[in-house]
Coordinates of C-alpha atoms in Angstrom, one line a residue:
M194 CA 95.0 43.8 166.1
T195 CA 91.4 45.0 165.6
D196 CA 90.6 48.0 163.4
E197 CA 89.6 50.0 166.5
K198 CA 93.0 49.3 168.1
I199 CA 94.8 50.1 164.9
S200 CA 93.0 53.4 164.7
E201 CA 93.7 54.2 168.3
S202 CA 97.4 53.4 167.8
A203 CA 97.6 55.6 164.7
T204 CA 96.0 58.5 166.6
T205 CA 98.3 58.1 169.5
A206 CA 101.3 58.1 167.2
T207 CA 100.1 61.2 165.4
K208 CA 99.6 63.0 168.8
S209 CA 103.1 61.9 169.8
D210 CA 104.6 63.3 166.6
K211 CA 102.8 66.6 167.0
Q212 CA 104.0 66.9 170.6
H213 CA 107.6 66.1 169.5
I214 CA 107.5 68.9 166.9
N215 CA 105.8 71.3 169.3
M216 CA 108.5 70.6 171.9
F217 CA 111.1 72.5 169.8
S218 CA 108.9 74.8 167.6
R219 CA 108.5 77.6 170.2
G220 CA 112.3 77.7 170.8
D221 CA 113.0 77.7 167.0
L222 CA 110.5 80.5 166.5
L223 CA 112.1 82.6 169.3
F224 CA 115.5 82.0 167.7
W225 CA 114.4 83.1 164.3
K226 CA 112.8 86.2 165.9
C227 CA 116.2 86.9 167.4
E228 CA 114.8 86.5 171.0
Y229 CA 117.9 84.5 171.9
E230 CA 117.6 84.7 175.7
K231 CA 114.0 83.4 175.6
A232 CA 115.0 80.7 173.1
K233 CA 117.9 79.7 175.4
K234 CA 115.5 79.3 178.4
H235 CA 113.1 77.2 176.3
F236 CA 115.8 74.7 175.2
Q237 CA 117.2 74.5 178.8
M238 CA 113.7 73.7 180.0
I239 CA 113.5 70.8 177.5
L240 CA 116.7 69.3 178.8
I241 CA 115.4 69.2 182.4
S242 CA 112.0 67.9 181.4
P243 CA 110.9 64.3 182.0
P244 CA 113.4 61.9 180.3
I245 CA 113.9 62.7 176.7
S246 CA 115.7 60.6 174.1
L247 CA 119.4 61.0 173.3
L248 CA 118.5 62.3 169.9
D249 CA 116.3 65.0 171.4
S250 CA 119.0 65.9 173.9
A251 CA 121.5 66.2 171.0
R252 CA 119.0 68.5 169.2
C253 CA 118.7 70.7 172.4
Y254 CA 122.4 71.1 172.8
S255 CA 122.7 72.0 169.1
S256 CA 120.1 74.7 169.5
L257 CA 121.7 76.0 172.7
G258 CA 125.0 76.1 170.8
A259 CA 123.5 78.2 168.1
V260 CA 121.8 80.5 170.6
N261 CA 124.9 81.0 172.6
T262 CA 126.9 81.7 169.5
E263 CA 124.4 84.5 168.6
L264 CA 124.7 85.8 172.2
K265 CA 128.5 85.7 171.8
N266 CA 128.8 83.3 174.7
Y267 CA 131.4 81.4 172.8
E268 CA 132.8 79.2 175.5
E269 CA 129.3 78.1 176.5
A270 CA 128.5 77.5 172.8
I271 CA 131.6 75.2 172.5
Y272 CA 130.5 73.3 175.6
N273 CA 127.0 72.8 174.1
Y274 CA 128.3 71.6 170.8
H275 CA 130.7 69.2 172.5
K276 CA 127.8 67.8 174.5
Q277 CA 125.9 67.3 171.2
L278 CA 128.9 65.6 169.7
D279 CA 129.2 63.2 172.6
L280 CA 125.6 62.2 172.1
L281 CA 125.8 61.9 168.4
I282 CA 128.8 59.5 168.7
K283 CA 126.8 57.4 171.1
L284 CA 124.0 57.3 168.6
K285 CA 126.3 56.7 165.6
I286 CA 124.8 54.5 162.9
P287 CA 127.0 53.8 159.9
N288 CA 126.0 56.0 156.9
K289 CA 123.3 57.7 159.0
T290 CA 124.8 60.1 161.5
E291 CA 128.1 61.1 159.8
G292 CA 126.4 64.2 158.4
D293 CA 125.1 65.3 161.8
I294 CA 128.6 64.7 163.4
A295 CA 130.2 66.7 160.6
K296 CA 127.8 69.6 161.0
C297 CA 128.5 69.6 164.8
L298 CA 132.3 69.7 164.2
M299 CA 131.8 72.5 161.6
S300 CA 129.8 74.5 164.2
I301 CA 132.6 74.1 166.7
G302 CA 135.0 75.3 164.1
M303 CA 132.8 78.3 163.3
V304 CA 132.8 79.4 167.0
Y305 CA 136.6 79.2 167.1
F306 CA 136.6 81.2 163.8
L307 CA 134.5 83.9 165.5
Q308 CA 137.0 83.9 168.4
L309 CA 139.7 84.5 165.7
D310 CA 141.4 81.2 166.7
Y311 CA 142.1 80.0 163.2
V312 CA 144.2 77.0 164.3
Q313 CA 141.4 75.4 166.2
A314 CA 138.9 76.4 163.6
L315 CA 140.9 74.7 160.9
S316 CA 141.4 71.6 163.1
Y317 CA 137.6 71.1 163.6
Q318 CA 136.8 71.8 159.9
K319 CA 139.4 69.1 159.0
Q320 CA 137.8 66.7 161.5
A321 CA 134.5 67.3 159.8
L322 CA 136.0 66.5 156.5
D323 CA 137.6 63.3 157.9
T324 CA 134.2 62.3 159.2
L325 CA 132.7 62.4 155.7
A326 CA 135.6 60.8 154.0
I327 CA 133.9 57.4 154.0
A328 CA 130.7 58.8 152.5
T329 CA 130.1 57.5 148.9
P330 CA 129.2 59.4 146.8
A331 CA 130.6 62.6 148.3
H332 CA 128.4 64.0 151.0
D333 CA 126.6 67.3 150.2
L334 CA 128.5 69.0 153.0
T335 CA 131.9 68.1 151.6
S336 CA 132.2 71.0 149.2
K337 CA 131.2 73.5 151.9
I338 CA 133.9 72.1 154.2
Y339 CA 136.5 72.4 151.5
R340 CA 135.4 76.1 151.1
N341 CA 135.5 76.7 154.9
I342 CA 139.1 75.3 155.1
A343 CA 140.1 77.3 152.0
N344 CA 138.7 80.5 153.6
L345 CA 140.6 79.8 156.8
Y346 CA 143.9 79.4 154.9
A347 CA 143.1 82.6 153.1
K348 CA 142.7 84.4 156.4
T349 CA 146.2 83.3 157.4
K350 CA 147.5 84.3 154.0
E351 CA 148.4 80.7 153.1
F352 CA 147.2 81.1 149.5
D353 CA 148.6 77.9 148.0
S354 CA 146.8 75.8 150.7
A355 CA 143.7 77.9 150.1
L356 CA 143.9 77.3 146.4
K357 CA 144.2 73.6 146.9
Y358 CA 140.9 73.4 148.9
F359 CA 139.0 75.8 146.6
Q360 CA 140.1 73.5 143.7
E361 CA 138.7 70.5 145.6
A362 CA 135.4 72.3 146.1
L363 CA 135.4 73.3 142.4
A364 CA 135.9 69.7 141.3
L365 CA 132.9 68.6 143.3
N366 CA 130.6 71.4 142.3
D367 CA 131.7 71.2 138.6
R368 CA 130.5 67.6 138.5
D369 CA 127.2 68.4 140.1
L370 CA 124.9 69.4 137.3
E371 CA 122.2 70.5 139.8
D372 CA 124.6 72.9 141.6
N373 CA 123.2 76.4 141.5
G374 CA 125.2 79.0 139.6
L375 CA 125.7 81.3 142.6
T376 CA 127.8 78.7 144.5
L377 CA 129.9 77.6 141.5
G378 CA 130.4 81.2 140.4
Q379 CA 131.5 82.1 144.0
I380 CA 134.1 79.3 143.9
Y381 CA 135.5 80.6 140.6
A382 CA 135.6 84.1 142.2
D383 CA 137.4 82.9 145.3
I384 CA 140.0 81.1 143.2
G385 CA 140.5 84.4 141.3
V386 CA 141.0 86.3 144.6
M387 CA 143.7 83.8 145.6
Y388 CA 145.6 84.3 142.3
Y389 CA 145.1 88.1 142.6
S390 CA 146.6 88.0 146.1
K391 CA 149.6 86.1 144.6
E392 CA 149.8 88.8 141.9
D393 CA 149.2 86.2 139.2
Y394 CA 146.9 88.5 137.4
K395 CA 146.5 86.4 134.2
R396 CA 145.1 83.4 136.1
A397 CA 143.1 85.7 138.4
L398 CA 141.5 87.2 135.2
Y399 CA 140.7 83.7 133.9
Y400 CA 138.8 82.7 137.0
F401 CA 137.0 86.1 137.5
T402 CA 135.8 85.7 133.8
K403 CA 134.6 82.2 134.6
A404 CA 132.7 83.5 137.6
H405 CA 131.1 86.2 135.5
A406 CA 130.1 83.8 132.8
T407 CA 128.7 81.4 135.4
W408 CA 126.6 84.0 137.1
L409 CA 125.2 85.3 133.8
K410 CA 123.6 81.9 133.3
S411 CA 121.3 82.4 136.3
L412 CA 121.4 86.1 137.1
R413 CA 120.3 89.2 135.3
P414 CA 123.1 91.4 133.8
G415 CA 122.4 94.2 136.2
Q416 CA 122.5 92.1 139.3
L417 CA 125.0 93.0 142.1
Y418 CA 127.2 89.9 141.7
V419 CA 127.5 90.5 138.0
K420 CA 128.2 94.2 138.1
S421 CA 130.7 93.8 140.9
M422 CA 132.6 91.2 139.0
E423 CA 132.6 93.3 135.9
K424 CA 134.3 96.0 137.9
T425 CA 136.8 93.5 139.3
I426 CA 137.6 92.2 135.8
R427 CA 138.4 95.8 134.6
T428 CA 140.7 96.3 137.6
V429 CA 142.6 93.1 136.8
E430 CA 142.8 93.9 133.1
S431 CA 144.4 97.2 133.9
K432 CA 147.3 95.3 135.6
L433 CA 148.1 93.2 132.6

């Protein structure tokens, strides 16, 4: 291939990449500006445009799912996410698309959560967890899914099950030296809330104190998280 043809090929590829980015950018901007109806129309137009790849179609359905969720069109959002899921399964490449499939399942679970259908929400979060089970080392999403499942169990007042999944999340985040203190501190606080709900105030105090100490490592003493936890600790101490 001549230098001229190489240059022409590179230029064409660059233009193609820019067109690909621009195809979604207007819809993304409209979404972030909370202009959901306009964003919805934009992504619908992409779907009926000249043939687009399966990957781009999956991206469109994901965006439509997010838009319809914001519009509270929950059944339509679930349909969109299922269309995305079908495409991602067709595209599945070992160790490549598990994260995207898990995110899609999590999104479906979140829509069911918003509909207060905790049984279905829990089912899809667990499917997401199963999707990532083969990932080694543990996928970045795994801890978040553990916390989602724990919060769902907390909603249904199944505190022992909630504790189990919060502890799983804690084990992952505790090993991750790069984990930010806000997340780790929140997990300690959530575990404390579970023990408080079970009226096990001694253990609740232990985890609230751990949350407070963790947040102090990365936050100022007067920050809202810290001040709120100090108030919570005083409340628990009064019960001992």
